[in-house]
XYZ file of C-alpha atoms in Angstrom:
739
model
C -28.740 -51.078 21.910
C -26.623 -51.663 18.816
C -24.331 -54.570 19.593
C -20.557 -54.139 19.758
C -19.148 -57.648 20.306
C -16.843 -58.388 23.248
C -16.959 -54.856 24.672
C -18.477 -54.487 28.113
C -19.851 -51.384 29.798
C -17.308 -49.338 31.716
C -17.754 -49.290 35.524
C -18.730 -45.999 37.127
C -15.211 -45.580 38.484
C -13.850 -45.445 34.922
C -16.383 -42.894 33.671
C -16.061 -39.106 33.713
C -17.858 -37.912 36.854
C -20.061 -35.593 34.796
C -21.560 -38.652 33.094
C -22.239 -40.302 36.453
C -23.473 -37.292 38.388
C -24.299 -34.399 36.060
C -25.029 -31.066 37.791
C -28.793 -31.587 37.550
C -28.743 -35.114 39.018
C -30.654 -35.198 42.298
C -31.237 -31.465 42.248
C -34.585 -30.360 43.529
C -36.707 -27.715 41.974
C -34.808 -24.469 41.715
C -35.938 -21.783 44.158
C -37.912 -18.890 42.770
C -35.521 -16.138 41.677
C -35.205 -13.160 43.978
C -37.016 -10.090 42.667
C -35.898 -6.692 43.903
C -37.154 -3.348 42.759
C -33.909 -1.423 42.696
C -33.689 2.183 41.676
C -31.420 2.585 38.648
C -28.450 4.865 39.149
C -28.779 8.022 37.033
C -25.327 9.528 37.487
C -24.030 11.929 34.804
C -22.563 10.351 31.677
C -18.871 9.486 31.961
C -16.444 8.998 29.072
C -13.308 6.841 29.446
C -10.686 5.580 27.014
C -8.593 2.445 27.001
C -4.867 2.993 26.240
C -4.447 3.841 22.544
C -8.159 3.496 21.832
C -8.863 7.173 21.178
C -5.916 7.511 18.801
C -7.078 4.430 16.887
C -10.615 5.757 16.592
C -9.395 9.118 15.293
C -7.870 7.295 12.308
C -10.857 5.012 11.689
C -12.773 7.142 9.131
C -9.741 7.282 6.868
C -9.411 3.539 6.604
C -12.552 3.615 4.451
C -12.355 7.048 2.834
C -10.028 9.935 1.907
C -9.322 13.137 3.774
C -10.539 16.450 2.398
C -7.813 18.819 1.105
C -6.130 21.025 3.684
C -7.243 24.232 1.940
C -10.943 23.271 2.090
C -13.276 26.200 2.797
C -14.940 24.707 5.877
C -17.142 27.742 6.477
C -18.680 27.312 3.035
C -19.361 23.594 3.656
C -20.805 24.361 7.103
C -23.156 26.881 5.483
C -24.229 24.215 2.979
C -25.193 21.909 5.873
C -26.798 24.695 7.887
C -29.270 25.257 5.058
C -31.004 22.704 2.846
C -28.216 22.383 0.292
C -26.657 19.307 1.858
C -29.980 17.463 1.941
C -30.414 18.207 -1.766
C -26.853 16.978 -2.358
C -27.705 13.743 -0.567
C -30.401 13.024 -3.152
C -28.025 13.660 -6.076
C -24.669 12.394 -4.859
C -24.654 10.231 -1.735
C -20.907 9.626 -1.878
C -20.112 13.351 -2.004
C -22.499 13.992 0.883
C -20.711 11.362 2.987
C -17.288 12.812 2.187
C -18.331 16.341 3.147
C -20.129 15.175 6.307
C -17.148 13.167 7.555
C -14.738 15.947 6.624
C -16.775 18.536 8.524
C -16.896 16.289 11.603
C -13.286 15.115 11.535
C -11.249 17.940 9.975
C -13.118 21.237 10.300
C -12.770 23.475 13.367
C -14.353 21.764 16.375
C -17.237 24.213 16.702
C -18.374 23.536 13.110
C -18.275 19.776 13.598
C -20.169 19.963 16.888
C -22.836 22.139 15.325
C -23.359 19.513 12.629
C -23.495 16.685 15.173
C -26.246 18.525 17.044
C -28.376 18.990 13.907
C -31.003 16.225 14.184
C -31.886 16.529 10.482
C -28.713 14.594 9.688
C -29.003 11.844 12.256
C -31.069 9.489 10.122
C -28.975 10.092 6.961
C -25.871 9.382 9.046
C -27.348 6.090 10.226
C -28.189 5.139 6.632
C -24.835 5.882 5.024
C -23.044 4.573 8.133
C -19.470 5.282 7.033
C -17.474 2.573 8.784
C -15.458 4.344 11.440
C -17.112 7.766 11.146
C -19.127 7.237 14.321
C -16.064 6.189 16.294
C -14.074 9.040 14.790
C -16.774 11.521 15.858
C -16.712 10.167 19.417
C -12.909 10.314 19.574
C -12.758 13.900 18.321
C -15.848 15.441 19.892
C -16.506 13.312 22.979
C -19.816 14.166 24.622
C -20.903 16.277 21.643
C -21.144 13.043 19.600
C -23.080 11.165 22.287
C -26.655 12.050 21.123
C -25.888 11.008 17.546
C -24.319 7.637 18.350
C -27.054 6.909 20.893
C -29.609 7.601 18.150
C -27.667 5.256 15.869
C -27.710 2.492 18.503
C -31.496 2.816 18.791
C -32.014 2.747 15.024
C -29.607 -0.022 14.034
C -29.068 -3.320 15.772
C -25.513 -4.409 16.629
C -24.161 -0.832 16.556
C -23.245 -0.344 20.227
C -19.504 -0.221 19.536
C -19.275 3.610 19.332
C -20.849 3.715 22.816
C -18.013 1.762 24.449
C -16.236 4.818 25.958
C -19.501 6.145 27.466
C -20.956 5.060 30.802
C -24.463 5.858 31.992
C -27.860 4.215 32.466
C -28.925 4.622 28.826
C -25.724 3.039 27.496
C -26.204 0.158 29.922
C -29.679 -0.428 28.508
C -28.264 -0.476 24.965
C -25.564 -2.958 25.956
C -28.107 -5.271 27.574
C -30.589 -4.998 24.704
C -28.026 -5.887 22.030
C -26.328 -8.623 24.021
C -26.120 -11.708 21.799
C -27.448 -14.944 23.306
C -24.933 -17.722 23.589
C -26.368 -19.448 20.518
C -25.473 -16.501 18.315
C -22.321 -16.476 16.193
C -22.279 -12.664 16.400
C -20.494 -12.670 19.732
C -20.368 -9.929 22.357
C -17.038 -8.225 21.691
C -18.416 -4.722 22.187
C -20.095 -5.589 25.481
C -16.931 -7.353 26.618
C -14.890 -4.232 25.817
C -17.402 -2.014 27.627
C -17.488 -4.074 30.828
C -13.707 -4.492 30.798
C -13.239 -0.729 30.415
C -15.789 0.392 33.021
C -15.521 -2.574 35.408
C -17.555 -2.430 38.632
C -19.290 0.790 37.543
C -20.753 -0.930 34.483
C -21.840 -3.992 36.460
C -23.463 -1.760 39.096
C -25.694 -0.238 36.398
C -26.661 -3.703 35.117
C -27.700 -5.244 38.445
C -31.190 -3.637 38.703
C -32.257 -5.315 35.455
C -30.771 -8.661 36.557
C -32.955 -8.594 39.695
C -36.158 -7.195 38.191
C -39.275 -9.313 37.641
C -38.700 -12.379 35.408
C -38.917 -11.726 31.697
C -36.775 -11.305 28.552
C -34.965 -8.217 29.854
C -33.980 -9.920 33.113
C -32.806 -12.984 31.194
C -30.551 -10.828 29.033
C -29.182 -8.909 32.029
C -28.466 -12.183 33.858
C -26.722 -13.505 30.730
C -24.609 -10.338 30.641
C -23.527 -10.788 34.259
C -22.671 -14.446 33.699
C -20.639 -13.379 30.682
C -18.755 -10.876 32.858
C -18.276 -13.359 35.714
C -16.938 -15.994 33.332
C -14.215 -13.599 32.200
C -13.552 -11.484 35.299
C -14.696 -13.626 38.245
C -17.737 -13.627 40.544
C -16.170 -11.068 42.882
C -16.844 -8.200 40.508
C -20.606 -8.927 40.706
C -20.667 -9.044 44.507
C -18.628 -5.850 44.837
C -20.940 -4.020 42.429
C -24.058 -5.184 44.314
C -22.939 -3.773 47.686
C -24.264 -0.278 46.957
C -27.791 -1.778 46.762
C -27.614 -3.462 50.193
C -27.250 -6.930 51.668
C -30.387 -8.282 50.007
C -28.979 -7.441 46.573
C -25.621 -8.997 47.456
C -27.378 -12.215 48.533
C -29.478 -12.309 45.355
C -26.479 -11.718 43.091
C -24.446 -14.320 45.002
C -27.203 -16.857 44.269
C -26.984 -16.164 40.544
C -25.749 -19.308 38.854
C -22.436 -18.203 37.358
C -20.671 -21.573 37.169
C -20.913 -22.515 33.460
C -21.824 -26.074 34.438
C -24.853 -24.734 36.285
C -26.158 -23.008 33.152
C -28.805 -25.509 32.157
C -32.552 -25.007 31.684
C -34.934 -25.915 34.457
C -36.809 -28.032 33.639
C -34.546 -29.887 31.223
C -35.975 -30.384 27.705
C -37.538 -33.696 26.769
C -35.175 -35.874 24.750
C -36.704 -36.997 21.403
C -37.708 -40.616 21.174
C -35.245 -41.196 18.327
C -32.374 -40.255 20.638
C -32.963 -43.202 22.948
C -29.522 -44.745 23.672
C -30.968 -48.181 22.936
C -31.533 -47.111 19.307
C -28.104 -45.610 18.749
C -24.573 -47.030 18.275
C -22.594 -47.503 21.450
C -19.917 -44.981 22.364
C -16.613 -46.505 23.384
C -14.153 -45.129 25.895
C -10.692 -44.188 24.661
C -8.701 -47.364 24.199
C -11.850 -49.077 22.888
C -11.881 -51.616 25.714
C -15.060 -50.406 27.442
C -18.285 -48.712 26.350
C -20.517 -46.073 27.919
C -23.466 -47.566 29.790
C -26.914 -46.485 28.616
C -27.337 -44.193 31.644
C -24.114 -42.312 30.875
C -25.032 -42.085 27.188
C -28.385 -40.629 28.193
C -26.640 -37.924 30.228
C -24.385 -37.142 27.257
C -27.420 -36.844 24.990
C -29.016 -34.464 27.488
C -25.877 -32.342 27.431
C -26.090 -32.136 23.639
C -29.784 -31.293 23.785
C -29.031 -28.145 25.845
C -26.026 -27.151 23.717
C -25.834 -24.400 21.135
C -24.115 -24.686 17.767
C -21.188 -22.438 18.606
C -21.221 -22.704 22.393
C -21.939 -26.185 23.736
C -22.884 -26.968 27.289
C -19.418 -26.793 28.981
C -19.426 -30.454 30.010
C -19.623 -31.647 26.391
C -15.978 -31.012 25.396
C -14.800 -32.153 28.838
C -16.586 -35.484 28.467
C -15.640 -35.952 24.800
C -11.964 -36.021 25.762
C -12.565 -39.428 27.397
C -14.417 -40.983 24.437
C -13.165 -42.905 21.423
C -13.269 -40.514 18.418
C -14.281 -43.123 15.824
C -17.234 -44.525 17.807
C -18.238 -41.003 18.826
C -18.332 -39.934 15.172
C -20.523 -42.942 14.328
C -22.821 -42.128 17.247
C -23.076 -38.477 16.154
C -24.048 -39.473 12.621
C -26.804 -41.732 13.917
C -27.996 -38.882 16.142
C -28.135 -36.604 13.083
C -30.136 -39.161 11.129
C -32.612 -39.507 13.994
C -32.933 -35.734 14.466
C -36.131 -34.015 13.357
C -35.796 -30.304 14.054
C -38.800 -28.421 12.645
C -36.808 -25.432 11.345
C -33.037 -25.978 11.354
C -31.073 -28.451 9.234
C -30.267 -30.114 12.562
C -30.930 -29.300 16.199
C -28.312 -26.899 17.634
C -26.676 -29.539 19.821
C -26.612 -32.056 16.988
C -25.062 -29.448 14.735
C -22.351 -28.838 17.299
C -21.662 -32.551 17.682
C -21.615 -33.164 13.937
C -19.353 -30.183 13.246
C -16.885 -30.858 16.066
C -16.899 -34.628 16.687
C -17.005 -36.008 13.146
C -14.348 -37.655 11.027
C -13.816 -38.101 7.280
C -16.516 -40.762 7.139
C -19.131 -38.270 8.259
C -17.758 -35.694 5.825
C -18.202 -38.270 3.042
C -21.812 -38.801 4.159
C -22.739 -35.161 4.654
C -21.199 -33.679 1.484
C -23.728 -35.111 -1.036
C -26.591 -34.086 1.268
C -25.373 -30.478 1.474
C -24.785 -30.427 -2.290
C -28.497 -31.147 -2.897
C -29.864 -28.470 -0.569
C -31.736 -25.761 -2.435
C -31.038 -22.071 -1.969
C -34.301 -21.682 -0.052
C -33.569 -24.636 2.225
C -30.109 -23.331 3.083
C -31.527 -19.902 3.895
C -34.433 -21.202 5.974
C -32.507 -23.821 7.946
C -29.121 -22.101 8.389
C -27.529 -24.804 6.269
C -24.349 -22.852 5.526
C -23.061 -23.767 8.999
C -22.648 -27.375 7.798
C -19.565 -26.273 5.867
C -17.712 -25.904 9.152
C -17.400 -29.693 9.306
C -15.146 -29.692 6.244
C -13.067 -26.651 7.173
C -12.569 -27.904 10.741
C -11.368 -31.320 9.607
C -9.050 -29.777 7.015
C -8.027 -33.215 5.704
C -7.453 -33.716 1.992
C -10.650 -35.745 1.780
C -12.729 -33.082 3.549
C -11.246 -30.294 1.447
C -12.017 -32.223 -1.738
C -15.651 -32.197 -0.691
C -15.415 -28.479 0.016
C -13.886 -27.955 -3.419
C -16.758 -29.840 -5.062
C -19.342 -27.914 -3.048
C -17.748 -24.634 -4.143
C -18.333 -25.611 -7.758
C -21.363 -27.838 -7.923
C -23.611 -27.316 -4.902
C -27.198 -26.506 -5.825
C -27.144 -23.317 -3.748
C -24.773 -20.747 -5.288
C -25.543 -17.920 -2.858
C -24.341 -19.478 0.400
C -22.998 -22.994 -0.030
C -20.847 -22.352 -3.107
C -19.748 -18.907 -1.995
C -18.954 -19.889 1.588
C -17.246 -23.103 0.508
C -14.956 -21.112 -1.783
C -14.300 -18.591 0.980
C -13.324 -21.478 3.256
C -10.945 -22.856 0.645
C -9.413 -19.413 0.092
C -8.844 -18.991 3.822
C -7.255 -22.432 4.218
C -5.079 -21.876 1.144
C -3.876 -18.560 2.569
C -3.075 -20.193 5.902
C -0.944 -22.736 4.041
C 0.789 -20.085 1.931
C -0.936 -21.241 -1.269
C -3.372 -19.847 -3.800
C -6.751 -21.549 -4.151
C -5.623 -23.195 -7.389
C -2.414 -24.435 -5.785
C -4.458 -25.951 -2.984
C -6.761 -27.612 -5.524
C -3.699 -29.095 -7.260
C -2.810 -30.882 -4.064
C -6.280 -32.257 -3.427
C -6.603 -34.480 -6.494
C -7.271 -38.036 -5.210
C -5.232 -40.978 -6.479
C -8.371 -43.202 -6.522
C -6.362 -46.080 -5.100
C -4.204 -46.454 -8.226
C -0.712 -47.907 -8.013
C 2.476 -45.974 -8.714
C 2.147 -46.766 -12.423
C -1.290 -45.165 -12.561
C -3.185 -48.432 -13.001
C -5.134 -50.903 -10.905
C -5.143 -54.694 -10.899
C -8.504 -56.432 -10.568
C -8.063 -59.951 -9.237
C -10.755 -62.530 -10.014
C -8.619 -65.425 -8.751
C -7.974 -67.454 -11.916
C -8.273 -64.261 -14.012
C -6.728 -60.815 -13.624
C -7.483 -57.571 -15.397
C -5.666 -54.248 -15.530
C -7.324 -50.813 -15.473
C -6.118 -48.009 -17.754
C -7.456 -44.523 -18.585
C -8.214 -42.707 -21.830
C -7.805 -38.985 -22.595
C -11.013 -38.160 -20.687
C -9.879 -40.200 -17.673
C -12.486 -42.836 -18.406
C -11.249 -46.166 -17.024
C -11.049 -49.192 -19.306
C -9.813 -52.761 -18.756
C -7.405 -55.049 -20.521
C -6.521 -58.686 -20.017
C -3.221 -59.496 -18.347
C -1.654 -59.716 -21.815
C -2.812 -56.166 -22.648
C -5.732 -57.070 -24.909
C -8.499 -54.447 -24.523
C -11.952 -55.539 -23.420
C -15.218 -53.740 -24.033
C -16.095 -53.952 -20.385
C -15.125 -55.786 -17.252
C -16.868 -59.173 -17.289
C -19.145 -60.164 -14.458
C -17.731 -62.784 -12.101
C -18.239 -66.307 -13.441
C -18.621 -69.699 -11.815
C -14.888 -70.404 -12.142
C -13.873 -67.132 -10.496
C -13.039 -66.806 -6.814
C -16.243 -66.290 -4.805
C -14.594 -63.711 -2.550
C -12.123 -61.861 -4.801
C -14.185 -61.503 -7.977
C -17.264 -59.701 -6.538
C -15.001 -57.286 -4.638
C -12.953 -56.522 -7.776
C -16.096 -56.083 -9.891
C -17.571 -53.617 -7.391
C -14.259 -51.782 -7.083
C -14.253 -51.123 -10.832
C -17.848 -49.870 -10.722
C -16.917 -47.490 -7.902
C -13.792 -46.395 -9.757
C -15.822 -45.383 -12.802
C -18.038 -43.154 -10.658
C -15.101 -41.623 -8.806
C -13.125 -41.014 -11.991
C -16.115 -39.397 -13.697
C -16.423 -36.871 -10.868
C -12.702 -36.105 -10.736
C -12.085 -36.061 -14.487
C -14.569 -33.357 -15.405
C -13.177 -31.012 -12.780
C -9.490 -31.632 -13.489
C -9.805 -31.327 -17.256
C -11.645 -28.019 -16.889
C -9.040 -26.807 -14.422
C -6.181 -27.588 -16.786
C -7.925 -25.946 -19.719
C -8.468 -22.871 -17.551
C -4.785 -23.018 -16.534
C -3.804 -22.908 -20.212
C -6.037 -19.895 -20.862
C -5.001 -17.969 -17.735
C -1.287 -18.760 -18.045
C -0.786 -20.602 -14.741
C 2.693 -21.936 -14.118
C 4.402 -24.469 -11.859
C 7.923 -24.970 -10.580
C 9.691 -28.128 -11.817
C 9.167 -29.712 -8.377
C 5.439 -28.898 -8.429
C 5.117 -30.180 -11.984
C 6.713 -33.521 -11.136
C 4.655 -33.998 -7.968
C 1.303 -32.757 -9.225
C 1.359 -34.197 -12.745
C 4.201 -36.553 -13.620
C 4.250 -38.437 -10.325
C 0.516 -38.462 -9.667
C -1.138 -41.832 -10.445
C -4.198 -40.199 -12.022
C -3.027 -36.832 -13.367
C -0.169 -38.447 -15.285
C -2.771 -39.810 -17.725
C -3.789 -36.253 -18.621
C -0.282 -34.799 -18.466
C 1.124 -37.107 -21.126
C -1.559 -36.045 -23.613
C -0.604 -32.365 -23.567
C 2.292 -30.245 -24.809
C 4.095 -28.328 -22.064
C 6.601 -25.504 -22.123
C 9.502 -24.327 -19.994
C 10.610 -20.919 -21.197
C 11.055 -21.138 -24.971
C 11.346 -24.941 -24.962
C 8.391 -27.308 -25.384
C 8.128 -30.931 -24.298
C 5.737 -33.768 -23.487
C 5.484 -36.463 -20.815
C 6.297 -39.850 -22.328
C 4.546 -43.088 -21.454
C 7.341 -44.026 -19.043
C 6.997 -40.543 -17.441
C 10.274 -39.280 -18.813
C 10.223 -35.951 -20.653
C 10.775 -35.673 -24.406
C 11.074 -32.805 -26.885
C 9.430 -32.596 -30.298
C 12.201 -34.768 -31.800
C 11.635 -37.445 -29.136
C 14.967 -36.666 -27.535
C 15.183 -36.661 -23.751
C 14.326 -33.280 -22.257
C 15.632 -31.992 -18.925
C 13.711 -29.325 -17.058
C 15.923 -26.359 -16.110
C 15.813 -26.048 -12.294
C 14.728 -22.394 -12.428
C 12.109 -22.838 -15.174
C 8.386 -22.222 -14.853
C 6.304 -24.934 -16.497
C 3.187 -23.830 -18.386
C 0.544 -25.246 -20.685
C 1.066 -23.086 -23.776
C -1.924 -21.819 -25.723
C -1.519 -22.250 -29.525
C -1.334 -18.455 -29.860
C 1.846 -18.561 -27.743
C 3.142 -21.787 -29.273
C 2.991 -20.343 -32.763
C 1.922 -22.015 -35.989
C 5.314 -23.674 -36.600
C 5.410 -25.366 -33.186
C 1.797 -26.509 -33.511
C 2.589 -27.988 -36.915
C 5.666 -29.756 -35.507
C 3.907 -31.262 -32.500
C 0.701 -32.417 -34.209
C 2.267 -35.400 -36.057
C 4.146 -36.467 -32.903
C 0.907 -36.886 -30.973
C -0.695 -38.504 -34.003
C 2.112 -41.054 -34.340
C 1.634 -42.062 -30.691
C -2.162 -42.117 -31.176
C -2.551 -39.528 -28.420
C -5.886 -37.754 -28.160
C -5.915 -34.539 -26.130
C -8.368 -34.133 -23.215
C -9.324 -30.668 -24.502
C -8.360 -28.696 -27.624
C -4.801 -27.447 -27.340
C -2.943 -27.959 -30.599
C -6.247 -27.996 -32.490
C -7.600 -24.938 -30.716
C -8.573 -21.960 -32.918
C -6.022 -19.152 -32.679
C -7.331 -15.649 -33.370
C -5.808 -12.205 -33.328
C -7.227 -8.710 -33.225
C -7.222 -6.869 -36.520
C -5.098 -3.718 -36.722
C -8.060 -1.388 -36.325
C -9.460 -3.382 -33.414
C -6.457 -2.980 -31.138
C -7.175 0.720 -30.604
C -10.968 0.330 -30.552
C -13.155 0.066 -27.445
C -15.710 -2.083 -29.299
C -15.420 -5.223 -31.421
C -17.634 -4.011 -34.232
C -17.156 -7.173 -36.326
C -19.739 -8.909 -34.112
C -22.263 -6.068 -33.871
C -25.504 -6.931 -35.637
C -24.774 -10.662 -35.636
C -27.646 -12.860 -34.474
C -27.701 -16.113 -32.533
C -30.178 -18.346 -30.757
C -30.540 -17.467 -27.067
C -29.323 -20.955 -26.148
C -25.875 -20.130 -27.486
C -25.590 -17.190 -25.116
C -26.714 -19.407 -22.239
C -24.096 -21.954 -23.290
C -21.358 -19.362 -22.753
C -21.918 -19.676 -19.009
C -20.379 -23.172 -19.056
C -17.173 -21.642 -20.414
C -16.551 -18.980 -17.799
C -18.987 -16.241 -18.832
C -21.772 -14.901 -16.582
C -25.251 -13.752 -17.506
C -25.993 -10.146 -16.614
C -28.388 -9.116 -13.876
C -32.120 -9.428 -14.462
C -33.445 -6.100 -15.759
C -36.865 -4.465 -15.927
C -39.457 -6.826 -17.364
C -37.467 -9.906 -16.344
C -34.910 -9.741 -19.182
C -31.217 -10.531 -19.222
C -29.404 -8.569 -21.906
C -25.705 -9.231 -21.291
C -23.076 -11.888 -20.945
C -19.887 -10.885 -19.164
C -16.387 -12.233 -18.814
C -13.899 -11.235 -16.119
C -10.403 -11.709 -17.536
C -7.467 -13.072 -15.487
C -6.318 -9.479 -14.853
C -9.843 -8.368 -13.812
C -10.819 -6.591 -17.015
C -14.486 -6.817 -17.954
C -15.666 -7.948 -21.403
C -19.354 -7.156 -21.905
C -21.498 -8.528 -24.723
C -24.869 -6.744 -24.928
C -27.709 -8.153 -26.982
C -31.348 -7.347 -27.741
C -34.242 -7.852 -27.237
C -32.894 -9.900 -24.310
C -33.668 -13.310 -22.839
C -36.898 -13.275 -20.854
C -36.265 -15.311 -17.724
C -39.799 -16.696 -17.490
C -40.076 -17.557 -21.204
C -36.735 -17.669 -23.067
C -38.390 -18.971 -26.243
C -40.448 -15.767 -26.578
C -37.478 -14.044 -28.229
C -35.396 -16.939 -29.497
C -33.156 -14.865 -31.780
C -30.874 -12.349 -30.135
C -28.859 -9.610 -31.864
C -25.499 -8.434 -30.525
C -25.604 -4.668 -29.958
C -21.995 -4.181 -28.884
C -18.931 -5.895 -27.421
C -16.963 -3.686 -25.008
C -13.905 -3.945 -22.786
C -13.845 -2.072 -19.465
C -11.327 -1.593 -16.676
C -13.333 -3.654 -14.178
C -16.783 -4.866 -13.298
C -19.186 -1.936 -12.901
C -16.356 0.555 -13.595
C -18.047 2.048 -16.680
C -14.578 3.028 -17.991
C -13.833 1.629 -21.440
C -10.485 0.243 -22.619
C -9.170 -0.465 -26.122
C -9.130 -4.182 -26.911
C -5.372 -4.000 -27.396
C -5.147 -3.955 -23.581
C -6.016 -7.658 -23.589
C -3.222 -10.212 -23.684
C -2.966 -12.371 -26.821
C -4.520 -15.475 -25.278
C -7.533 -13.717 -23.762
C -8.166 -11.799 -26.995
C -8.036 -15.066 -28.948
C -10.421 -16.789 -26.533
C -12.938 -13.908 -26.656
C -12.916 -13.851 -30.448
C -13.156 -17.657 -30.599
C -16.128 -17.654 -28.231
C -18.038 -15.004 -30.139
C -17.208 -16.710 -33.438
C -18.608 -19.956 -32.041
C -21.785 -18.214 -30.858
C -22.465 -16.322 -34.072
C -21.126 -18.888 -36.546
C-alpha cells in the first residue's frame, strides 16, 4: 500500500458501519426467486387526469406551432384528408401537412378530428413528423379516440410513452415496463413516475404479473419498476396491490429487495487486479488523523464497481461523507489510471467517482486528456460525460479548462459543443453572458500586483515582464533586458535557483496558452462592439496582473472620449493629460472606422513615442466603407469573378468564418460569416474545394457575395443593413483573400 507517514489505520469503531459490514457481508446465496404464473388483468381502458394536466396538454401543440384561422373551412380540409390529397401534400410540403393535421385534430369539430385519428393511413406520418405536443393535445381533446394512435406511436418510437400517462390498461403497462430506463441511463423515468403516481395501486397491480414471471429481461425490468415505485411511494403500495393475486403473491412481492442498499448483483463482480487497495493511495478519514484499512477500502472499491455513472450504489455517497476529500480525490485518480474498461472511457463506477469526488487537481489532469480525444473516441466511449467534472466543480480553474475545451478540443461535435453549453448555463446561473464569464476566468499566473514576477537565484534576482503578445521576458534587477533567463550557476542557491528557473519555464507555457485566447477575444470584442462598465474595466483589465499588459497597448473609448492605460495604470487622453472615467460610461475598444481618421492620426504618434506595439491591429487596421451603389445592393459585385488560392478561403476559418457543408461530389463551395446581429454573409465560389484532394482545383473563383437575414433563411438583405464595423471587416477580409 502506498505509504502515508505517521497515519495509522482507523479502528473499526471509527469507520462507517457500511465499510465494516456491507449488506453482502456474510450473506449466503440468495434464494431462487419466486415464479408465479399470474393471469394479467384485462379490465377496460381507464383514462384519468392529474389536476391541471388536461388543460396544459390542450395548449401543448401551440407552443411549437400556430393555430389555424378561425374562419378555416374544416369540411374542405377533412375532405382533403379523407381522399389522397393530404398524402400528396405530405410529399410536397411537410410543414403545411403538419399544420393542417394538427389543426384538424385540435380545432375542427370533434367528429372530424376523431375521424382523422381513426384513419390508419396517417399513423406512420404522424409518428414521423411528431409535432411536439400534438400527441398530448390529441389525447386531451379526444380522450379514448386518440388512444390507438398514441399506442401505435409508443410501439414505433422509443421513449414516447408520455402521451399514454392518462391511460390505464394492460397494454399501457407493457409499454411503461418496456421503456423503463435502467438506473445507469441518464434518460430517467419521469413518464413512468408520473404514470404510477397518477394511477397508484391500480398501475402496480398490472405490473406485478411481469415482476413474478419466469426470470428474464422482462421480469428484471418489471422488478426495477416496482423498486422505483417503492423507493418513492413506500413498500406498502406493492403489498396492497399484490393482495388481489393471493397470499403467495403477497409473500413473493414482500421478498422483493426494495431497500436500495440491497440492490447489488449476486454474485458480486470480480474487482480488477489494478484496483487492489495495496496498489492504490490510502484514503484518509476526515480530519486526516486516521486512514481506511485495506479491508474497508476493498469494500469501498466493491461499492464503486457496482455503481452507475449517474446513480451510484446508495452506500457510496453515505460513506464518502466520512472521508477526507483531498485523499479521496487522489485515490479516485489512481483508480481511473488503473481502470481498463473495454468500451467506455472509464468504468461506470469510476466515472461516477471521478465526476463527483474530484478536486481541481484532477480537473487539471483530466482536461488535457479530454482535449486530445478524437470525435470517434468520444462517440464510442461516451466521453462527453467527462465534462461534468468541470461543471460540477464550478471553480475558476475548472471553468478555465472548460473554456479551453470549448475552443480547442479535438472533438468539435460533442466536447466543444457541450463544453460551451456548460459555460453558457453556468454564465446564465450567475447572471452573466458567456463572454462576461470568460472575462472573469483569466488567470493571474502567479504575478504580483504590479503584473511582474521576481525570480530569486539567491545572489542574483531577475524580474519578469511581458511584451505586446504576452510573451514573458526577463531583466536584471537594474532593468537591463536579457535574451533569456540564465541557467542556475555554481554560485547560485542550490534550492532557490532551480525552482525559479522551472517557474519561468512553466510561466512561458502558461502565458502562451492564455495569450492567444485573450488577444483573440479582445480583437473580437473590438469587432463586435462589446462594452464594459467602469468597474468591470478596472477589475478585468486595469487591475488584473496579466491583462493590464494588453490593456495599456490599446486605445479605449468612453462615449466620445478616447484614452489609454498608462504604465502606472492611470488613464490618460491623447494629450497625456489625466483622464477620469465618467461613472455612467460604457468602455469600448473602438474600431478605426468608429475612431475616425483624425483620431487615428492623433493617437498613432503617442503610441510610437512610448514605443508601444499593439497586440493586434487597431490603429493600423484597414478601414473600409461600402460604396454608394453597394449600400442598396444584395450582392458585393466588386468581388465577383476574383480568383484566389483555396488555402486563402480555408484561412478565413481562423478569423471567424465557417466553411459550408460538404456538397455532392465531396466539394465545399461556400464560406459563411454570422454577424454579431445574426445576419449571414455568404461567399460562394467555384469549382469548389474537394475535401479529399484540395489541390485538384487550387484556384477558386468567387461567384457571388450575399447578405441574408439569417442562416438558412434564403432571404436577402441589402449590404447597407450591416453596421459600419462589420461591413469594413467583411470588405477587408475579402480584399485580403483576393489581393
